Short mmCIF file of C-alpha atoms and ligand atoms in Angstrom, two decimals:
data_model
loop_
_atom_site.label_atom_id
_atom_site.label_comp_id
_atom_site.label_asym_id
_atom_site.label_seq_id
_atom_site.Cartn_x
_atom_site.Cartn_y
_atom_site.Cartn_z
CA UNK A 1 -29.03 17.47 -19.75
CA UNK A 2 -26.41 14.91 -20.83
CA UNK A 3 -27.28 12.93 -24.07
CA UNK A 4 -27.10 9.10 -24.86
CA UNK A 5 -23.83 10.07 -27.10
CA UNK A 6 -20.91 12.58 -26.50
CA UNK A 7 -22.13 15.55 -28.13
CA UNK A 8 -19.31 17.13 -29.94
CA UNK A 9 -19.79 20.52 -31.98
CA UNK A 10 -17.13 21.01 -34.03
CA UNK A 11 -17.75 24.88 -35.82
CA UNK A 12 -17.79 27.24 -32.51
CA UNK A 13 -16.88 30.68 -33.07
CA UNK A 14 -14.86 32.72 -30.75
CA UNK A 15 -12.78 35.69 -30.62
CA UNK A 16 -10.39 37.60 -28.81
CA UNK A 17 -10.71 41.43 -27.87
CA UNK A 18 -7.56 42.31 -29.46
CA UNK A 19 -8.42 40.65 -32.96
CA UNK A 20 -12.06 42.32 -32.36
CA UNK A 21 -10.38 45.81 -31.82
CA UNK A 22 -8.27 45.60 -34.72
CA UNK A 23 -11.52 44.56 -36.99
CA UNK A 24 -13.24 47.28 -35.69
CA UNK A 25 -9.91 49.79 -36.84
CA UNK A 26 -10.32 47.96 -40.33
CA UNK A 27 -13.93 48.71 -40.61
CA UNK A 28 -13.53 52.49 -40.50
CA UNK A 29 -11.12 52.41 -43.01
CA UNK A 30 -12.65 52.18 -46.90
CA UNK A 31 -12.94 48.58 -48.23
CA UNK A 32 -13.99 46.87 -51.55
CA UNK A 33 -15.04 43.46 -49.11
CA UNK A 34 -18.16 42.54 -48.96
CA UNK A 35 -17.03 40.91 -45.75
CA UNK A 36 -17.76 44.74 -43.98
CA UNK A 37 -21.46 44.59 -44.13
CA UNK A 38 -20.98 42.00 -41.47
CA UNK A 39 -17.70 43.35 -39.96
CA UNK A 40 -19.10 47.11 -39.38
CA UNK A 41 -22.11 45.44 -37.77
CA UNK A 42 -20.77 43.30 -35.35
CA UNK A 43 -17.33 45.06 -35.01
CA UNK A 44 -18.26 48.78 -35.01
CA UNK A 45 -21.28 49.37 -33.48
CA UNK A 46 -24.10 49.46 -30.43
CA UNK A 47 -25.82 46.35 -29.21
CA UNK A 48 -29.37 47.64 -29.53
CA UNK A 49 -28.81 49.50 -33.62
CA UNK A 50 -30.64 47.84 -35.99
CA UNK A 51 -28.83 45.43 -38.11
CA UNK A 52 -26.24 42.90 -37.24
CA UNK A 53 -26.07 44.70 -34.03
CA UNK A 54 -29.26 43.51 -32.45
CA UNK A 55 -27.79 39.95 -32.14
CA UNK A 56 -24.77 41.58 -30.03
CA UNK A 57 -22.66 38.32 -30.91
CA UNK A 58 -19.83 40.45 -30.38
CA UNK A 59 -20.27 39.44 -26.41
CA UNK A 60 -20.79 35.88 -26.97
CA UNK A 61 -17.76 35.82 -29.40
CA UNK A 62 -15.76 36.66 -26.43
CA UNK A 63 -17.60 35.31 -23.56
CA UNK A 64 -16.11 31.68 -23.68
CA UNK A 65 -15.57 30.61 -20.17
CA UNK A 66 -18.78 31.68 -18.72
CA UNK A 67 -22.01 32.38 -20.70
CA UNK A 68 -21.10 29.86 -23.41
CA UNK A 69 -20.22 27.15 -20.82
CA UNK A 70 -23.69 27.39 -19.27
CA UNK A 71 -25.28 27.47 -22.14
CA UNK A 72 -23.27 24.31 -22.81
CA UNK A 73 -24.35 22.35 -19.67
CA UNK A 74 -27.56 23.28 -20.45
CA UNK A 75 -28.18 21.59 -23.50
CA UNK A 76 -25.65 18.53 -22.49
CA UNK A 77 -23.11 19.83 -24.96
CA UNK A 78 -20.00 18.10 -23.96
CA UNK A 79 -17.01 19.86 -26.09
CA UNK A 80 -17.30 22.86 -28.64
CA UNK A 81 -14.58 22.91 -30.96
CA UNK A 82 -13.51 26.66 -30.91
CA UNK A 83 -12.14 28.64 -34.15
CA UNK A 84 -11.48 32.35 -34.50
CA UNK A 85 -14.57 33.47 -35.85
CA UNK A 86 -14.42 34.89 -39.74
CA UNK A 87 -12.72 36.60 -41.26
CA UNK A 88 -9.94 35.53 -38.65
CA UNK A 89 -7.07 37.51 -39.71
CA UNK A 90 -7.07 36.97 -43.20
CA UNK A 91 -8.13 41.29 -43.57
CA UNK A 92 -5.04 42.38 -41.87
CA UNK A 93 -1.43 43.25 -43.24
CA UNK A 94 0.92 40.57 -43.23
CA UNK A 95 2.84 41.44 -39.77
CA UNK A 96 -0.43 42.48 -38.20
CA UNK A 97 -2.48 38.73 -38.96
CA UNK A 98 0.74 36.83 -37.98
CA UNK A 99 1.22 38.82 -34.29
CA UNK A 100 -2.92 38.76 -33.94
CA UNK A 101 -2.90 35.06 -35.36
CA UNK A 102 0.10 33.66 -32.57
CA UNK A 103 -2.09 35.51 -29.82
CA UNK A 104 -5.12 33.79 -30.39
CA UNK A 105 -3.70 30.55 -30.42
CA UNK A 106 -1.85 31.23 -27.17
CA UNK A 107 -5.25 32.44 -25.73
CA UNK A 108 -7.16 29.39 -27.03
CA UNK A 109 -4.86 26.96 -26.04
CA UNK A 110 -5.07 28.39 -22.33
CA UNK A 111 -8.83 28.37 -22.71
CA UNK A 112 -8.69 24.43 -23.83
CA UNK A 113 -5.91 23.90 -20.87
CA UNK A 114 -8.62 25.53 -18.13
CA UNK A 115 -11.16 23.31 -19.22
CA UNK A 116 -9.91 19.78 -19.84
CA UNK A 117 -12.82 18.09 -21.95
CA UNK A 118 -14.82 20.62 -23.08
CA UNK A 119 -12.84 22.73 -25.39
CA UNK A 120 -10.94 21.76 -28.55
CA UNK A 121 -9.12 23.95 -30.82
CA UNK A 122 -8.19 25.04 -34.53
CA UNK A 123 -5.49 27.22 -35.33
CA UNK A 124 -5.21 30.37 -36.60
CA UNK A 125 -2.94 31.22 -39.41
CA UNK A 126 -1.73 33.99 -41.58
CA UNK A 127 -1.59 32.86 -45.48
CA UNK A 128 -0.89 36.12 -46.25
CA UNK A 129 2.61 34.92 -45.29
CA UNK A 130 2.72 31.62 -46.38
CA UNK A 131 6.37 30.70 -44.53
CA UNK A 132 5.37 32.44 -41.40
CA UNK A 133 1.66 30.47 -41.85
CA UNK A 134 3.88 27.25 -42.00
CA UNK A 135 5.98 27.60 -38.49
CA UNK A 136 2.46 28.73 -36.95
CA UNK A 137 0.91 25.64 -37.88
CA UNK A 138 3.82 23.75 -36.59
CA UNK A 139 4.00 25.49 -33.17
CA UNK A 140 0.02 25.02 -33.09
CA UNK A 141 0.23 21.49 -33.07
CA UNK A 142 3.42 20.62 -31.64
CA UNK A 143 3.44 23.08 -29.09
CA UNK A 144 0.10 23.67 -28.21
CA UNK A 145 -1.55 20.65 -29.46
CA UNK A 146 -4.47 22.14 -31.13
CA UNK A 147 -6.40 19.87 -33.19
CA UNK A 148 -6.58 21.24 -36.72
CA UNK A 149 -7.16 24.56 -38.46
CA UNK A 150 -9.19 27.46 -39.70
CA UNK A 151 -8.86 29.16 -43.12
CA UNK A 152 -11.92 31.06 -43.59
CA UNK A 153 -11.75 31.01 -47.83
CA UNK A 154 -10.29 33.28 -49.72
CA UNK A 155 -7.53 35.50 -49.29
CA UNK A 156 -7.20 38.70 -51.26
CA UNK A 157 -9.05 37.17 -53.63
CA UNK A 158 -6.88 34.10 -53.32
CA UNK A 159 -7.83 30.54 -52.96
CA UNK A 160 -5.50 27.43 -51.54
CA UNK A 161 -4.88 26.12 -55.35
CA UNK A 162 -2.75 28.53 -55.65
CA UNK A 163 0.70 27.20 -55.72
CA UNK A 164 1.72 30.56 -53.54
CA UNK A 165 -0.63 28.55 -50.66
CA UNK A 166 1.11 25.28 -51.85
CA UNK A 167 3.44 25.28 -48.44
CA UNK A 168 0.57 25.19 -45.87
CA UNK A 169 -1.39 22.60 -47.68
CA UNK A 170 1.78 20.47 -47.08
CA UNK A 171 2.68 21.59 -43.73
CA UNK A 172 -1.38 20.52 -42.97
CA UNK A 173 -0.46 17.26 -44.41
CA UNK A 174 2.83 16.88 -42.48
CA UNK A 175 0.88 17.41 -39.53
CA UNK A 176 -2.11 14.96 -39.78
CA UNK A 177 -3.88 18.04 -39.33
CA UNK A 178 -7.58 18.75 -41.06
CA UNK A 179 -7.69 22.03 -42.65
CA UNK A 180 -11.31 23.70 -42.04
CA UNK A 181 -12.38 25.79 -44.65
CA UNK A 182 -15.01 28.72 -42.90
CA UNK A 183 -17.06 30.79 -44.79
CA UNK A 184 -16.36 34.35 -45.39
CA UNK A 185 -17.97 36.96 -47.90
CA UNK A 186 -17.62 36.08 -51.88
CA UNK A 187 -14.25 37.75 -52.98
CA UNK A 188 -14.34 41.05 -55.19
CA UNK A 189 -14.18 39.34 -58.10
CA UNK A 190 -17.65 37.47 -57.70
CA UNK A 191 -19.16 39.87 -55.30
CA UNK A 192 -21.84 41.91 -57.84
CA UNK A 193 -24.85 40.47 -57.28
CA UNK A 194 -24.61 39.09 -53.96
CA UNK A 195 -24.33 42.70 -52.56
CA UNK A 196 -28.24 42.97 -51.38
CA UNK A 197 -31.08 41.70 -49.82
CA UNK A 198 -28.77 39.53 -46.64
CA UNK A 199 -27.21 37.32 -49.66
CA UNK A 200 -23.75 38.48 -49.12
CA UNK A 201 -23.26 36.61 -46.13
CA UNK A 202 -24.21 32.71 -44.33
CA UNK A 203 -28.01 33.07 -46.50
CA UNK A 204 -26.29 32.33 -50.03
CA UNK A 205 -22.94 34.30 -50.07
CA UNK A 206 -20.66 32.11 -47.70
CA UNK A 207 -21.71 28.81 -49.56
CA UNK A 208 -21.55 30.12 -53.13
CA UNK A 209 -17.54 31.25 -51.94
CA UNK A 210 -16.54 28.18 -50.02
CA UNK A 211 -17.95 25.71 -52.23
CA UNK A 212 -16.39 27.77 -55.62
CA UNK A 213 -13.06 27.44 -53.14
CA UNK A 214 -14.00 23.73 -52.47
CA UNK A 215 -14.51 23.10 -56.31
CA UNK A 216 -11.67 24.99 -57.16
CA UNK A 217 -9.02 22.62 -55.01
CA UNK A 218 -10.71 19.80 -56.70
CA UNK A 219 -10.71 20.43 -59.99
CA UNK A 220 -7.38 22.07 -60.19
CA UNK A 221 -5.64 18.53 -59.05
CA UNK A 222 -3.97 19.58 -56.24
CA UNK A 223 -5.13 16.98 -54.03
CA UNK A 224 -2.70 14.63 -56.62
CA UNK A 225 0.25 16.23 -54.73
CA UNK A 226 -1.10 16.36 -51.41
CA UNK A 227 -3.03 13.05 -51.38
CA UNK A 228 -3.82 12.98 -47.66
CA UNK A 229 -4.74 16.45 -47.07
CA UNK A 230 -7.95 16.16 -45.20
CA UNK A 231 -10.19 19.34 -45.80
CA UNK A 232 -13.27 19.78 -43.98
CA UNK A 233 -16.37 21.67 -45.38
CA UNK A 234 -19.44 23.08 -42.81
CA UNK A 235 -22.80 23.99 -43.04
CA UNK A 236 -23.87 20.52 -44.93
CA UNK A 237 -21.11 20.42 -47.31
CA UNK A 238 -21.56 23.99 -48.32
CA UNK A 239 -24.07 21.60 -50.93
CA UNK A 240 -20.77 20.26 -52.89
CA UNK A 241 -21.75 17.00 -52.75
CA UNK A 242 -25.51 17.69 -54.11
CA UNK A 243 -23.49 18.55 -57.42
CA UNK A 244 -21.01 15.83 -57.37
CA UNK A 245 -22.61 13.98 -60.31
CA UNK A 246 -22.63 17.27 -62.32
CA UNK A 247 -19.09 18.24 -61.51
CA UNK A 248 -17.76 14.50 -61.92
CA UNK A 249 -19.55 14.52 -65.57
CA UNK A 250 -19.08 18.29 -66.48
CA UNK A 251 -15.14 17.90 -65.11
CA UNK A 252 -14.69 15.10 -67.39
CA UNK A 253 -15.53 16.80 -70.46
CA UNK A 254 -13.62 20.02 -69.41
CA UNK A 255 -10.35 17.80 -69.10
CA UNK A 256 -11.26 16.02 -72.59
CA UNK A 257 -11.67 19.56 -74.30
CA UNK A 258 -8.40 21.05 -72.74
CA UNK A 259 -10.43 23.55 -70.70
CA UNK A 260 -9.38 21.98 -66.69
CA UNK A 261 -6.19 20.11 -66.08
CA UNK A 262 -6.00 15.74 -65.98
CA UNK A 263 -6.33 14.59 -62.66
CA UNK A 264 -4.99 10.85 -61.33
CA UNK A 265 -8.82 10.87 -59.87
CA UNK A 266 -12.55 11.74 -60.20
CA UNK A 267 -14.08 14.39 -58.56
CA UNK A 268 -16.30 12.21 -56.81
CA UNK A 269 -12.71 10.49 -55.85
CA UNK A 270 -11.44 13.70 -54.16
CA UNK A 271 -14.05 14.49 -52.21
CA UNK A 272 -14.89 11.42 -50.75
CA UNK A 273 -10.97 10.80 -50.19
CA UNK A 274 -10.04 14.55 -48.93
CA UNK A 275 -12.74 15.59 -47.65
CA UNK A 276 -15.01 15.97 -44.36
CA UNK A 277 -18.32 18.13 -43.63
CA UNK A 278 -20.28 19.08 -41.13
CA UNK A 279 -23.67 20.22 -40.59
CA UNK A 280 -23.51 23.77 -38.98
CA UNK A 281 -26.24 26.03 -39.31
CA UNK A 282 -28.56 23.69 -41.67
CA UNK A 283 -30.75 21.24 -39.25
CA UNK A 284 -32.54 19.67 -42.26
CA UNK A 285 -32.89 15.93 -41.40
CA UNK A 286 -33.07 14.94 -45.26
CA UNK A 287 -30.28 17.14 -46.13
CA UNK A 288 -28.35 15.26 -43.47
CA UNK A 289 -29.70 11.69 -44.48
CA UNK A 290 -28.37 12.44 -48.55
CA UNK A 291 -25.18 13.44 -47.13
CA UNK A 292 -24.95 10.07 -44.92
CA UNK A 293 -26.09 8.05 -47.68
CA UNK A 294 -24.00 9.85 -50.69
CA UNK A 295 -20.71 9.73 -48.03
CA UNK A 296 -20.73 7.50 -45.72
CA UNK A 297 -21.49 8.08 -41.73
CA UNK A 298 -17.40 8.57 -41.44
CA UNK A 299 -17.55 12.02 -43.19
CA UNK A 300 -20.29 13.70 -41.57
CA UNK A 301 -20.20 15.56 -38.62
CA UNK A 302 -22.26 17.53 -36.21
CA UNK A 303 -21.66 21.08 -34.74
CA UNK A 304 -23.93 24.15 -33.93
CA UNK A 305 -22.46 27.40 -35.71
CA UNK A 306 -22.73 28.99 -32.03
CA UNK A 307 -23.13 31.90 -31.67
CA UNK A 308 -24.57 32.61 -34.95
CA UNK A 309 -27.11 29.29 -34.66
CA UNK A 310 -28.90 28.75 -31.27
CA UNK A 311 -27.84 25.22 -29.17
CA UNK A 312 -30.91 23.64 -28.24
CA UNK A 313 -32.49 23.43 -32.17
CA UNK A 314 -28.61 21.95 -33.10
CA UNK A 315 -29.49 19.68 -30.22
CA UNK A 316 -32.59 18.48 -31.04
CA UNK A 317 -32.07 18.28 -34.57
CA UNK A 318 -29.43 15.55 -34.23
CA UNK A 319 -30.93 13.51 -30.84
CA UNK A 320 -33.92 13.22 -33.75
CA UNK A 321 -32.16 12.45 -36.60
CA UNK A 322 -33.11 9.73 -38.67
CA UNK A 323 -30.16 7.69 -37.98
CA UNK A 324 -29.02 4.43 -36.66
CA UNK A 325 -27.44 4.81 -32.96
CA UNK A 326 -23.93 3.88 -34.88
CA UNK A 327 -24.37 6.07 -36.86
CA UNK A 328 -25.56 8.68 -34.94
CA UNK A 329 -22.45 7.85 -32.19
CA UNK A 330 -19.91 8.44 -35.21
CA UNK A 331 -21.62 12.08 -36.65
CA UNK A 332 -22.14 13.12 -32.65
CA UNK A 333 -18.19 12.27 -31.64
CA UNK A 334 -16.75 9.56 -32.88
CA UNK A 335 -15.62 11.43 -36.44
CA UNK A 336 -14.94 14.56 -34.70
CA UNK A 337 -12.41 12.39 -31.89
CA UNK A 338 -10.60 10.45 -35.22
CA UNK A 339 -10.24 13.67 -37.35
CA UNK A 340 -9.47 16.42 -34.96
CA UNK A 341 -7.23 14.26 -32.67
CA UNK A 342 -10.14 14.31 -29.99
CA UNK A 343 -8.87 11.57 -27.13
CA UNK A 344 -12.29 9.46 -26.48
CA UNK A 345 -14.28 10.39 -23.23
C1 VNL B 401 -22.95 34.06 -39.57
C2 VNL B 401 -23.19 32.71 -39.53
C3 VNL B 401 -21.64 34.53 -39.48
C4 VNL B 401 -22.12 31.83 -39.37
C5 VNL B 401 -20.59 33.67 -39.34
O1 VNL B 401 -19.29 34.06 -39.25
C6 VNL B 401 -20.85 32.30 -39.27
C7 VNL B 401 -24.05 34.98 -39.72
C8 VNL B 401 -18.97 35.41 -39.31
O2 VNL B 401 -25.20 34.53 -39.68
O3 VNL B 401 -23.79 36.17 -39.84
O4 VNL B 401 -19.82 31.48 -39.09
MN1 MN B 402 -19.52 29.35 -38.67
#
């Protein structure tokens, strides 16, 4: 059923049987990660087991032209904007994620050519090997004119402050190209308690590691050498901005007691200059109308999570939001067509 607006989602997971096999290989093999409780279950085992296996995303991963597209029509989605789902290649050795990364942006760029209008893309990359990451992202959006990029968190343990990642944050920047920053599982170092009970992954793991990565960009200044580097954040901010006031005031002191570097701005400066959300996977309508508020319209936008969320809830929620139709236009599309180089319908 079409809606009133263009309904863009703008966090749609997909993968490629290649980069699945090779996850799968990984899985067998023994790992610190917390990132295999989710990888063995999807990855490396029988739709029907208990566990992750139950929800046999693995098919709907891979089913993009078909299943996914009906689904789509369905529910009067008009574009999903597809990203290699996490952990993307960020597990592999170097030469491994930059071969596996290259083929899934060939594939997705055929995928997008197939189906004018209702597929976007982000690009893979390998940070692992940061020079090779670069001419990836160049050929992503030169070449194949994808429309931003997927980093899902840490790397090795590794986050984008690092000055070893320093290169693709300005290549991003070059570009005009948003860098998204996905969930994956909390790195070793912070992984201890969030082992158990389902919190390792999207219940409380992913958000406690993006938004430590989100904080972490902030607060280390690097956004003072890469002033236009647009990051975008899912699953309502990842709750960042719920903490702004604390961070802003907390960050202040830190830099007055010698304990975080000066920055040119706030904290509340950054990430209403350099960054973007989105609200995957939490259809909360007062969660949404803080972030609107606390933001602005221009830095929210919608998407589903498929196939780990269900459409028609993601649907509903936002055709029922408590927003103004302007509003509403801007988190549905119009944000999505200004930051990911979307041309208008
Ligand atoms: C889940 C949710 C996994 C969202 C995801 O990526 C994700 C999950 C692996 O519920 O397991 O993007
Ligand atoms: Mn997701």
């Amino acid at each position: 059923m079409p809606g009133k607006f263009r309904r863009i989602a703008v966090e749609e997971a997909f993968s490629i049987p290649e980069v699945a096999q090779e996850l799968k290989r990984i899985s067998r093999a023994p790992s610190e990660s917390l990132d295999m409780l989710l990888v063995r279950g999807i990855y490396d085992s029988t739709p029907g087991e208990a566990g992750y296996a139950r929800m046999d995303f693995l098919s709907s991963l891979i089913d993009i032209e078909e299943r996914r597209l009906k689904e789509m029509d369905e529910h009067g989605v008009d574009m999903q904007v597809l990203s290699l789902t996490a952990p993307g290649v960020q597990m592999f050795d170097a030469d491994t994620a930059c071969e596996l990364a290259t083929l899934a942006n060939d594939r997705l760029a055929e995928i997008i050519a197939r189906h004018p209008g209702r597929f976007a893309g982000l690009a893979t990359f390998a940070p692992q090997a940061p020079k090779r990451a670069v001419k990836e992202m160049e050929r992503a959006v030169r070449e194949l004119k994808l429309n931003g990029f997927i980093l899902n968190s840490h790397t090795n343990g590794e986050y984008l402050d690092d000055p070893k990642y320093w290169p693709i944050l300005e290549a991003a920047e070059a570009l005009d190209r948003c860098i998204y920053i996905h969930p994956r599982a909390p790195s070793n170092g912070m992984k201890g308690p969030l082992q158990f009970y389902g919190m390792d992954s999207a219940m409380w793991g992913y958000g406690v590691e993006v938004g430590t990565h989100a904080v972490r960009m902030m607060v280390s200044g690097v956004f003072d050498r890469f002033p236009k580097l647009k990051i975008c954040i899912g699953h309502m901010g990842e709750a960042v901005h719920f903490w702004l006031w604390r961070i802003n005031f907390m960050n202040s002191r830190a830099q007055r007691i010698g304990r975080a570097p000066k920055t040119q701005l706030t904290m509340d400066e950054y990430f209403r200059r350099n960054f973007v959300i989105t609200t995957s996977g939490v259809e909360d309508h007062l969660a949404l109308e803080y972030s609107v508020k606390k933001l602005g319209a221009d830095s929210v936008m919608w998407a589903i999570d498929y196939p780990y969320q269900p459409t028609a809830p993601a649907v509903e929620f936002m055709d029922t939001a408590p927003l103004s139709d302007e509003d509403k236009a801007k988190v549905y599309h119009r944000n999505a067509e200004r930051i990911f180089h979307i041309p208008p319908a």
